[in-house]
Amino acid sequence: MSQFIVYPAIDLKDGKCVRLQQGDFNRETVYGDSPYEVAQDFVEQGADWIHIVDLDGARDGKRVNANHILNIANDLPIQVQMGGGIRKEEDVTFYLQQGVNRVVIGSLAVSNPELTKRLITTYGDKIAIGLDARDGYVATNGWMNNSDKSVSEVGKYFADCGVEHFIFTDISKDGMMSGPNVEAILQLADESGKKVIASGGVRNVEDLKTLKGYSDRNIAGAIVGKALYTKEITLKDAINEVNQP
């Protein structure tokens, strides 16, 4: 069975760690003034990877919180997967050359699939495609806009382009602690034949064990945010549970 990775999440807004409900910038909770200290705590609890989103960048379409992301990537013994504000080739190059391990392309994948395809060819598994779904369609620009592209359509296109990892978020589940949309995650994994990292809705260790149960069907990990910050899950326990044979 392939390895299942727990990705603790840091969402950055105004340089602070926040969580939004369903991506709504007006429904935020601040959980920490120092993203670096939060990341340090994740390292101490045994995380191999961390998932960081530049929320300001996603909304504004440019790099905003890069210094915080690079501090973590360069100073801490952890692999960093980041997204938010990636709108051109230069953004991807900037982060990968400065120590980020994987860049998540979301809006750009819909607005410029040709460029995204080229980036996948150049950087391989250092590029993941983020599919943020609202009613089966991909949302873009910090989830503020809906595209006319279905998750299936975009997933199949980029699977054919050679992408190895998708990150699937059901926006209706994000920050709601209501459980992940396992059916939709599995559908993307089955249709694309590629690894899918689940995002949105994980509320307890049982949800992680459920997702891990499908690792033979390409569910490769889960991003956990709010449940960590509200102490529903401790990261150490979550990692220990999914590492059980």
mmCIF file with all atom_site columns, N, CA and C in Angstrom, residues 146-207:
data_model
loop_
_atom_site.group_PDB
_atom_site.id
_atom_site.type_symbol
_atom_site.label_atom_id
_atom_site.label_alt_id
_atom_site.label_comp_id
_atom_site.label_asym_id
_atom_site.label_entity_id
_atom_site.label_seq_id
_atom_site.pdbx_PDB_ins_code
_atom_site.Cartn_x
_atom_site.Cartn_y
_atom_site.Cartn_z
_atom_site.occupancy
_atom_site.B_iso_or_equiv
_atom_site.pdbx_formal_charge
_atom_site.auth_seq_id
_atom_site.auth_comp_id
_atom_site.auth_asym_id
_atom_site.auth_atom_id
_atom_site.pdbx_PDB_model_num
ATOM 1   N N  . ASN A 1 146 ? -16.315 31.284 -10.418 1.00 0.00 ? 146 ASN A N  1
ATOM 2   C CA . ASN A 1 146 ? -16.558 29.925 -10.898 1.00 0.00 ? 146 ASN A CA 1
ATOM 3   C C  . ASN A 1 146 ? -16.193 29.847 -12.369 1.00 0.00 ? 146 ASN A C  1
ATOM 4   N N  . SER A 1 147 ? -15.487 28.773 -12.746 1.00 0.00 ? 147 SER A N  1
ATOM 5   C CA . SER A 1 147 ? -15.184 28.576 -14.168 1.00 0.00 ? 147 SER A CA 1
ATOM 6   C C  . SER A 1 147 ? -16.263 27.682 -14.782 1.00 0.00 ? 147 SER A C  1
ATOM 7   N N  . ASP A 1 148 ? -16.193 27.518 -16.095 1.00 0.00 ? 148 ASP A N  1
ATOM 8   C CA . ASP A 1 148 ? -17.145 26.612 -16.756 1.00 0.00 ? 148 ASP A CA 1
ATOM 9   C C  . ASP A 1 148 ? -16.496 25.253 -16.996 1.00 0.00 ? 148 ASP A C  1
ATOM 10  N N  . LYS A 1 149 ? -15.382 24.996 -16.304 1.00 0.00 ? 149 LYS A N  1
ATOM 11  C CA . LYS A 1 149 ? -14.655 23.736 -16.476 1.00 0.00 ? 149 LYS A CA 1
ATOM 12  C C  . LYS A 1 149 ? -14.997 22.779 -15.320 1.00 0.00 ? 149 LYS A C  1
ATOM 13  N N  . SER A 1 150 ? -15.351 21.554 -15.681 1.00 0.00 ? 150 SER A N  1
ATOM 14  C CA . SER A 1 150 ? -15.665 20.578 -14.635 1.00 0.00 ? 150 SER A CA 1
ATOM 15  C C  . SER A 1 150 ? -14.376 19.985 -14.074 1.00 0.00 ? 150 SER A C  1
ATOM 16  N N  . VAL A 1 151 ? -14.466 19.487 -12.849 1.00 0.00 ? 151 VAL A N  1
ATOM 17  C CA . VAL A 1 151 ? -13.307 18.842 -12.213 1.00 0.00 ? 151 VAL A CA 1
ATOM 18  C C  . VAL A 1 151 ? -12.826 17.680 -13.069 1.00 0.00 ? 151 VAL A C  1
ATOM 19  N N  . SER A 1 152 ? -13.761 16.887 -13.595 1.00 0.00 ? 152 SER A N  1
ATOM 20  C CA . SER A 1 152 ? -13.393 15.728 -14.422 1.00 0.00 ? 152 SER A CA 1
ATOM 21  C C  . SER A 1 152 ? -12.602 16.155 -15.649 1.00 0.00 ? 152 SER A C  1
ATOM 22  N N  . GLU A 1 153 ? -13.098 17.193 -16.306 1.00 0.00 ? 153 GLU A N  1
ATOM 23  C CA . GLU A 1 153 ? -12.479 17.679 -17.546 1.00 0.00 ? 153 GLU A CA 1
ATOM 24  C C  . GLU A 1 153 ? -11.050 18.158 -17.286 1.00 0.00 ? 153 GLU A C  1
ATOM 25  N N  . VAL A 1 154 ? -10.876 18.993 -16.256 1.00 0.00 ? 154 VAL A N  1
ATOM 26  C CA . VAL A 1 154 ? -9.553  19.549 -15.951 1.00 0.00 ? 154 VAL A CA 1
ATOM 27  C C  . VAL A 1 154 ? -8.629  18.440 -15.451 1.00 0.00 ? 154 VAL A C  1
ATOM 28  N N  . GLY A 1 155 ? -9.178  17.547 -14.626 1.00 0.00 ? 155 GLY A N  1
ATOM 29  C CA . GLY A 1 155 ? -8.372  16.445 -14.111 1.00 0.00 ? 155 GLY A CA 1
ATOM 30  C C  . GLY A 1 155 ? -7.828  15.556 -15.213 1.00 0.00 ? 155 GLY A C  1
ATOM 31  N N  . LYS A 1 156 ? -8.686  15.181 -16.141 1.00 0.00 ? 156 LYS A N  1
ATOM 32  C CA . LYS A 1 156 ? -8.250  14.305 -17.239 1.00 0.00 ? 156 LYS A CA 1
ATOM 33  C C  . LYS A 1 156 ? -7.212  15.001 -18.114 1.00 0.00 ? 156 LYS A C  1
ATOM 34  N N  . TYR A 1 157 ? -7.427  16.277 -18.379 1.00 0.00 ? 157 TYR A N  1
ATOM 35  C CA . TYR A 1 157 ? -6.486  17.024 -19.223 1.00 0.00 ? 157 TYR A CA 1
ATOM 36  C C  . TYR A 1 157 ? -5.084  17.001 -18.620 1.00 0.00 ? 157 TYR A C  1
ATOM 37  N N  . PHE A 1 158 ? -4.984  17.333 -17.336 1.00 0.00 ? 158 PHE A N  1
ATOM 38  C CA . PHE A 1 158 ? -3.658  17.425 -16.728 1.00 0.00 ? 158 PHE A CA 1
ATOM 39  C C  . PHE A 1 158 ? -3.068  16.059 -16.399 1.00 0.00 ? 158 PHE A C  1
ATOM 40  N N  . ALA A 1 159 ? -3.916  15.069 -16.186 1.00 0.00 ? 159 ALA A N  1
ATOM 41  C CA . ALA A 1 159 ? -3.388  13.703 -16.047 1.00 0.00 ? 159 ALA A CA 1
ATOM 42  C C  . ALA A 1 159 ? -2.679  13.306 -17.334 1.00 0.00 ? 159 ALA A C  1
ATOM 43  N N  . ASP A 1 160 ? -3.284  13.647 -18.463 1.00 0.00 ? 160 ASP A N  1
ATOM 44  C CA . ASP A 1 160 ? -2.669  13.353 -19.760 1.00 0.00 ? 160 ASP A CA 1
ATOM 45  C C  . ASP A 1 160 ? -1.380  14.146 -19.973 1.00 0.00 ? 160 ASP A C  1
ATOM 46  N N  . CYS A 1 161 ? -1.291  15.301 -19.308 1.00 0.00 ? 161 CYS A N  1
ATOM 47  C CA . CYS A 1 161 ? -0.077  16.131 -19.418 1.00 0.00 ? 161 CYS A CA 1
ATOM 48  C C  . CYS A 1 161 ? 1.054   15.616 -18.529 1.00 0.00 ? 161 CYS A C  1
ATOM 49  N N  . GLY A 1 162 ? 0.736   14.649 -17.649 1.00 0.00 ? 162 GLY A N  1
ATOM 50  C CA . GLY A 1 162 ? 1.785   14.054 -16.834 1.00 0.00 ? 162 GLY A CA 1
ATOM 51  C C  . GLY A 1 162 ? 1.861   14.518 -15.396 1.00 0.00 ? 162 GLY A C  1
ATOM 52  N N  . VAL A 1 163 ? 0.870   15.275 -14.933 1.00 0.00 ? 163 VAL A N  1
ATOM 53  C CA . VAL A 1 163 ? 0.908   15.687 -13.524 1.00 0.00 ? 163 VAL A CA 1
ATOM 54  C C  . VAL A 1 163 ? 0.781   14.443 -12.640 1.00 0.00 ? 163 VAL A C  1
ATOM 55  N N  . GLU A 1 164 ? 1.466   14.445 -11.495 1.00 0.00 ? 164 GLU A N  1
ATOM 56  C CA . GLU A 1 164 ? 1.447   13.275 -10.609 1.00 0.00 ? 164 GLU A CA 1
ATOM 57  C C  . GLU A 1 164 ? 0.517   13.452 -9.409  1.00 0.00 ? 164 GLU A C  1
ATOM 58  N N  . HIS A 1 165 ? 0.304   14.707 -8.981  1.00 0.00 ? 165 HIS A N  1
ATOM 59  C CA . HIS A 1 165 ? -0.521  14.961 -7.792  1.00 0.00 ? 165 HIS A CA 1
ATOM 60  C C  . HIS A 1 165 ? -1.603  16.002 -8.073  1.00 0.00 ? 165 HIS A C  1
ATOM 61  N N  . PHE A 1 166 ? -2.814  15.685 -7.677  1.00 0.00 ? 166 PHE A N  1
ATOM 62  C CA . PHE A 1 166 ? -3.895  16.663 -7.619  1.00 0.00 ? 166 PHE A CA 1
ATOM 63  C C  . PHE A 1 166 ? -4.215  16.946 -6.157  1.00 0.00 ? 166 PHE A C  1
ATOM 64  N N  . ILE A 1 167 ? -4.601  18.169 -5.875  1.00 0.00 ? 167 ILE A N  1
ATOM 65  C CA . ILE A 1 167 ? -5.138  18.500 -4.554  1.00 0.00 ? 167 ILE A CA 1
ATOM 66  C C  . ILE A 1 167 ? -6.588  18.879 -4.768  1.00 0.00 ? 167 ILE A C  1
ATOM 67  N N  . PHE A 1 168 ? -7.467  18.098 -4.173  1.00 0.00 ? 168 PHE A N  1
ATOM 68  C CA . PHE A 1 168 ? -8.897  18.296 -4.400  1.00 0.00 ? 168 PHE A CA 1
ATOM 69  C C  . PHE A 1 168 ? -9.545  18.895 -3.161  1.00 0.00 ? 168 PHE A C  1
ATOM 70  N N  . THR A 1 169 ? -10.184 20.025 -3.338  1.00 0.00 ? 169 THR A N  1
ATOM 71  C CA . THR A 1 169 ? -10.916 20.678 -2.253  1.00 0.00 ? 169 THR A CA 1
ATOM 72  C C  . THR A 1 169 ? -12.382 20.827 -2.643  1.00 0.00 ? 169 THR A C  1
ATOM 73  N N  . ASP A 1 170 ? -13.253 20.319 -1.795  1.00 0.00 ? 170 ASP A N  1
ATOM 74  C CA . ASP A 1 170 ? -14.682 20.598 -1.943  1.00 0.00 ? 170 ASP A CA 1
ATOM 75  C C  . ASP A 1 170 ? -14.938 21.857 -1.111  1.00 0.00 ? 170 ASP A C  1
ATOM 76  N N  . ILE A 1 171 ? -15.181 22.979 -1.785  1.00 0.00 ? 171 ILE A N  1
ATOM 77  C CA . ILE A 1 171 ? -15.306 24.262 -1.090  1.00 0.00 ? 171 ILE A CA 1
ATOM 78  C C  . ILE A 1 171 ? -16.416 24.241 -0.036  1.00 0.00 ? 171 ILE A C  1
ATOM 79  N N  . SER A 1 172 ? -17.481 23.516 -0.322  1.00 0.00 ? 172 SER A N  1
ATOM 80  C CA . SER A 1 172 ? -18.590 23.481 0.639   1.00 0.00 ? 172 SER A CA 1
ATOM 81  C C  . SER A 1 172 ? -18.173 22.831 1.961   1.00 0.00 ? 172 SER A C  1
ATOM 82  N N  . LYS A 1 173 ? -17.104 22.027 1.920   1.00 0.00 ? 173 LYS A N  1
ATOM 83  C CA . LYS A 1 173 ? -16.643 21.321 3.122   1.00 0.00 ? 173 LYS A CA 1
ATOM 84  C C  . LYS A 1 173 ? -15.572 22.106 3.874   1.00 0.00 ? 173 LYS A C  1
ATOM 85  N N  . ASP A 1 174 ? -14.936 23.055 3.197   1.00 0.00 ? 174 ASP A N  1
ATOM 86  C CA . ASP A 1 174 ? -13.730 23.662 3.757   1.00 0.00 ? 174 ASP A CA 1
ATOM 87  C C  . ASP A 1 174 ? -14.027 24.476 5.018   1.00 0.00 ? 174 ASP A C  1
ATOM 88  N N  . GLY A 1 175 ? -13.307 24.140 6.081   1.00 0.00 ? 175 GLY A N  1
ATOM 89  C CA . GLY A 1 175 ? -13.471 24.869 7.342   1.00 0.00 ? 175 GLY A CA 1
ATOM 90  C C  . GLY A 1 175 ? -14.770 24.573 8.067   1.00 0.00 ? 175 GLY A C  1
ATOM 91  N N  . MET A 1 176 ? -15.536 23.592 7.580   1.00 0.00 ? 176 MET A N  1
ATOM 92  C CA . MET A 1 176 ? -16.853 23.326 8.156   1.00 0.00 ? 176 MET A CA 1
ATOM 93  C C  . MET A 1 176 ? -16.859 22.118 9.109   1.00 0.00 ? 176 MET A C  1
ATOM 94  N N  . MET A 1 177 ? -15.753 21.374 9.133   1.00 0.00 ? 177 MET A N  1
ATOM 95  C CA . MET A 1 177 ? -15.646 20.217 10.040  1.00 0.00 ? 177 MET A CA 1
ATOM 96  C C  . MET A 1 177 ? -16.801 19.239 9.830   1.00 0.00 ? 177 MET A C  1
ATOM 97  N N  . SER A 1 178 ? -17.129 18.984 8.577   1.00 0.00 ? 178 SER A N  1
ATOM 98  C CA . SER A 1 178 ? -18.291 18.138 8.290   1.00 0.00 ? 178 SER A CA 1
ATOM 99  C C  . SER A 1 178 ? -17.905 16.830 7.612   1.00 0.00 ? 178 SER A C  1
ATOM 100 N N  . GLY A 1 179 ? -16.610 16.551 7.548   1.00 0.00 ? 179 GLY A N  1
ATOM 101 C CA . GLY A 1 179 ? -16.155 15.325 6.890   1.00 0.00 ? 179 GLY A CA 1
ATOM 102 C C  . GLY A 1 179 ? -15.823 15.579 5.430   1.00 0.00 ? 179 GLY A C  1
ATOM 103 N N  . PRO A 1 180 ? -14.826 14.874 4.906   1.00 0.00 ? 180 PRO A N  1
ATOM 104 C CA . PRO A 1 180 ? -14.435 15.085 3.510   1.00 0.00 ? 180 PRO A CA 1
ATOM 105 C C  . PRO A 1 180 ? -15.437 14.472 2.530   1.00 0.00 ? 180 PRO A C  1
ATOM 106 N N  . ASN A 1 181 ? -15.419 14.974 1.304   1.00 0.00 ? 181 ASN A N  1
ATOM 107 C CA . ASN A 1 181 ? -16.292 14.448 0.248   1.00 0.00 ? 181 ASN A CA 1
ATOM 108 C C  . ASN A 1 181 ? -15.566 13.267 -0.416  1.00 0.00 ? 181 ASN A C  1
ATOM 109 N N  . VAL A 1 182 ? -15.639 12.116 0.251   1.00 0.00 ? 182 VAL A N  1
ATOM 110 C CA . VAL A 1 182 ? -14.853 10.952 -0.185  1.00 0.00 ? 182 VAL A CA 1
ATOM 111 C C  . VAL A 1 182 ? -15.240 10.529 -1.602  1.00 0.00 ? 182 VAL A C  1
ATOM 112 N N  . GLU A 1 183 ? -16.523 10.572 -1.895  1.00 0.00 ? 183 GLU A N  1
ATOM 113 C CA . GLU A 1 183 ? -17.000 10.133 -3.214  1.00 0.00 ? 183 GLU A CA 1
ATOM 114 C C  . GLU A 1 183 ? -16.362 10.950 -4.341  1.00 0.00 ? 183 GLU A C  1
ATOM 115 N N  . ALA A 1 184 ? -16.333 12.279 -4.173  1.00 0.00 ? 184 ALA A N  1
ATOM 116 C CA . ALA A 1 184 ? -15.764 13.142 -5.213  1.00 0.00 ? 184 ALA A CA 1
ATOM 117 C C  . ALA A 1 184 ? -14.245 12.971 -5.319  1.00 0.00 ? 184 ALA A C  1
ATOM 118 N N  . ILE A 1 185 ? -13.593 12.762 -4.176  1.00 0.00 ? 185 ILE A N  1
ATOM 119 C CA . ILE A 1 185 ? -12.142 12.554 -4.175  1.00 0.00 ? 185 ILE A CA 1
ATOM 120 C C  . ILE A 1 185 ? -11.808 11.264 -4.930  1.00 0.00 ? 185 ILE A C  1
ATOM 121 N N  . LEU A 1 186 ? -12.554 10.211 -4.624  1.00 0.00 ? 186 LEU A N  1
ATOM 122 C CA . LEU A 1 186 ? -12.331 8.930  -5.307  1.00 0.00 ? 186 LEU A CA 1
ATOM 123 C C  . LEU A 1 186 ? -12.619 9.019  -6.800  1.00 0.00 ? 186 LEU A C  1
ATOM 124 N N  . GLN A 1 187 ? -13.648 9.790  -7.144  1.00 0.00 ? 187 GLN A N  1
ATOM 125 C CA . GLN A 1 187 ? -13.989 9.935  -8.562  1.00 0.00 ? 187 GLN A CA 1
ATOM 126 C C  . GLN A 1 187 ? -12.820 10.543 -9.332  1.00 0.00 ? 187 GLN A C  1
ATOM 127 N N  . LEU A 1 188 ? -12.213 11.592 -8.760  1.00 0.00 ? 188 LEU A N  1
ATOM 128 C CA . LEU A 1 188 ? -11.060 12.226 -9.418  1.00 0.00 ? 188 LEU A CA 1
ATOM 129 C C  . LEU A 1 188 ? -9.890  11.248 -9.499  1.00 0.00 ? 188 LEU A C  1
ATOM 130 N N  . ALA A 1 189 ? -9.631  10.512 -8.408  1.00 0.00 ? 189 ALA A N  1
ATOM 131 C CA . ALA A 1 189 ? -8.518  9.554  -8.402  1.00 0.00 ? 189 ALA A CA 1
ATOM 132 C C  . ALA A 1 189 ? -8.735  8.460  -9.451  1.00 0.00 ? 189 ALA A C  1
ATOM 133 N N  . ASP A 1 190 ? -9.965  7.969  -9.535  1.00 0.00 ? 190 ASP A N  1
ATOM 134 C CA . ASP A 1 190 ? -10.259 6.896  -10.493 1.00 0.00 ? 190 ASP A CA 1
ATOM 135 C C  . ASP A 1 190 ? -10.183 7.399  -11.936 1.00 0.00 ? 190 ASP A C  1
ATOM 136 N N  . GLU A 1 191 ? -10.740 8.586  -12.178 1.00 0.00 ? 191 GLU A N  1
ATOM 137 C CA . GLU A 1 191 ? -10.776 9.108  -13.547 1.00 0.00 ? 191 GLU A CA 1
ATOM 138 C C  . GLU A 1 191 ? -9.400  9.528  -14.040 1.00 0.00 ? 191 GLU A C  1
ATOM 139 N N  . SER A 1 192 ? -8.600  10.086 -13.132 1.00 0.00 ? 192 SER A N  1
ATOM 140 C CA . SER A 1 192 ? -7.289  10.603 -13.561 1.00 0.00 ? 192 SER A CA 1
ATOM 141 C C  . SER A 1 192 ? -6.203  9.544  -13.517 1.00 0.00 ? 192 SER A C  1
ATOM 142 N N  . GLY A 1 193 ? -6.371  8.544  -12.628 1.00 0.00 ? 193 GLY A N  1
ATOM 143 C CA . GLY A 1 193 ? -5.315  7.553  -12.445 1.00 0.00 ? 193 GLY A CA 1
ATOM 144 C C  . GLY A 1 193 ? -4.091  8.119  -11.745 1.00 0.00 ? 193 GLY A C  1
ATOM 145 N N  . LYS A 1 194 ? -4.224  9.300  -11.155 1.00 0.00 ? 194 LYS A N  1
ATOM 146 C CA . LYS A 1 194 ? -3.104  9.965  -10.480 1.00 0.00 ? 194 LYS A CA 1
ATOM 147 C C  . LYS A 1 194 ? -3.377  10.076 -8.987  1.00 0.00 ? 194 LYS A C  1
ATOM 148 N N  . LYS A 1 195 ? -2.356  10.505 -8.243  1.00 0.00 ? 195 LYS A N  1
ATOM 149 C CA . LYS A 1 195 ? -2.504  10.634 -6.792  1.00 0.00 ? 195 LYS A CA 1
ATOM 150 C C  . LYS A 1 195 ? -3.326  11.881 -6.451  1.00 0.00 ? 195 LYS A C  1
ATOM 151 N N  . VAL A 1 196 ? -4.219  11.719 -5.494  1.00 0.00 ? 196 VAL A N  1
ATOM 152 C CA . VAL A 1 196 ? -5.061  12.832 -5.061  1.00 0.00 ? 196 VAL A CA 1
ATOM 153 C C  . VAL A 1 196 ? -4.848  13.059 -3.568  1.00 0.00 ? 196 VAL A C  1
ATOM 154 N N  . ILE A 1 197 ? -4.574  14.317 -3.221  1.00 0.00 ? 197 ILE A N  1
ATOM 155 C CA . ILE A 1 197 ? -4.482  14.730 -1.823  1.00 0.00 ? 197 ILE A CA 1
ATOM 156 C C  . ILE A 1 197 ? -5.803  15.397 -1.475  1.00 0.00 ? 197 ILE A C  1
ATOM 157 N N  . ALA A 1 198 ? -6.451  14.884 -0.456  1.00 0.00 ? 198 ALA A N  1
ATOM 158 C CA . ALA A 1 198 ? -7.779  15.388 -0.069  1.00 0.00 ? 198 ALA A CA 1
ATOM 159 C C  . ALA A 1 198 ? -7.632  16.641 0.781   1.00 0.00 ? 198 ALA A C  1
ATOM 160 N N  . SER A 1 199 ? -8.505  17.603 0.542   1.00 0.00 ? 199 SER A N  1
ATOM 161 C CA . SER A 1 199 ? -8.472  18.853 1.310   1.00 0.00 ? 199 SER A CA 1
ATOM 162 C C  . SER A 1 199 ? -9.897  19.294 1.610   1.00 0.00 ? 199 SER A C  1
ATOM 163 N N  . GLY A 1 200 ? -10.121 19.715 2.844   1.00 0.00 ? 200 GLY A N  1
ATOM 164 C CA . GLY A 1 200 ? -11.445 20.229 3.196   1.00 0.00 ? 200 GLY A CA 1
ATOM 165 C C  . GLY A 1 200 ? -12.285 19.220 3.951   1.00 0.00 ? 200 GLY A C  1
ATOM 166 N N  . GLY A 1 201 ? -12.675 19.582 5.174   1.00 0.00 ? 201 GLY A N  1
ATOM 167 C CA . GLY A 1 201 ? -13.670 18.796 5.897   1.00 0.00 ? 201 GLY A CA 1
ATOM 168 C C  . GLY A 1 201 ? -13.144 17.794 6.899   1.00 0.00 ? 201 GLY A C  1
ATOM 169 N N  . VAL A 1 202 ? -11.810 17.511 6.883   1.00 0.00 ? 202 VAL A N  1
ATOM 170 C CA . VAL A 1 202 ? -11.298 16.508 7.833   1.00 0.00 ? 202 VAL A CA 1
ATOM 171 C C  . VAL A 1 202 ? -11.506 17.004 9.259   1.00 0.00 ? 202 VAL A C  1
ATOM 172 N N  . ARG A 1 203 ? -12.205 16.195 10.066  1.00 0.00 ? 203 ARG A N  1
ATOM 173 C CA . ARG A 1 203 ? -12.560 16.679 11.409  1.00 0.00 ? 203 ARG A CA 1
ATOM 174 C C  . ARG A 1 203 ? -11.967 15.819 12.518  1.00 0.00 ? 203 ARG A C  1
ATOM 175 N N  . ASN A 1 204 ? -11.539 14.586 12.196  1.00 0.00 ? 204 ASN A N  1
ATOM 176 C CA . ASN A 1 204 ? -11.005 13.713 13.239  1.00 0.00 ? 204 ASN A CA 1
ATOM 177 C C  . ASN A 1 204 ? -10.126 12.630 12.627  1.00 0.00 ? 204 ASN A C  1
ATOM 178 N N  . VAL A 1 205 ? -9.508  11.852 13.495  1.00 0.00 ? 205 VAL A N  1
ATOM 179 C CA . VAL A 1 205 ? -8.607  10.799 13.024  1.00 0.00 ? 205 VAL A CA 1
ATOM 180 C C  . VAL A 1 205 ? -9.370  9.755  12.214  1.00 0.00 ? 205 VAL A C  1
ATOM 181 N N  . GLU A 1 206 ? -10.648 9.532  12.559  1.00 0.00 ? 206 GLU A N  1
ATOM 182 C CA . GLU A 1 206 ? -11.447 8.558  11.803  1.00 0.00 ? 206 GLU A CA 1
ATOM 183 C C  . GLU A 1 206 ? -11.546 8.955  10.330  1.00 0.00 ? 206 GLU A C  1
ATOM 184 N N  . ASP A 1 207 ? -11.717 10.253 10.059  1.00 0.00 ? 207 ASP A N  1
ATOM 185 C CA . ASP A 1 207 ? -11.760 10.711 8.660   1.00 0.00 ? 207 ASP A CA 1
ATOM 186 C C  . ASP A 1 207 ? -10.455 10.379 7.943   1.00 0.00 ? 207 ASP A C  1
#
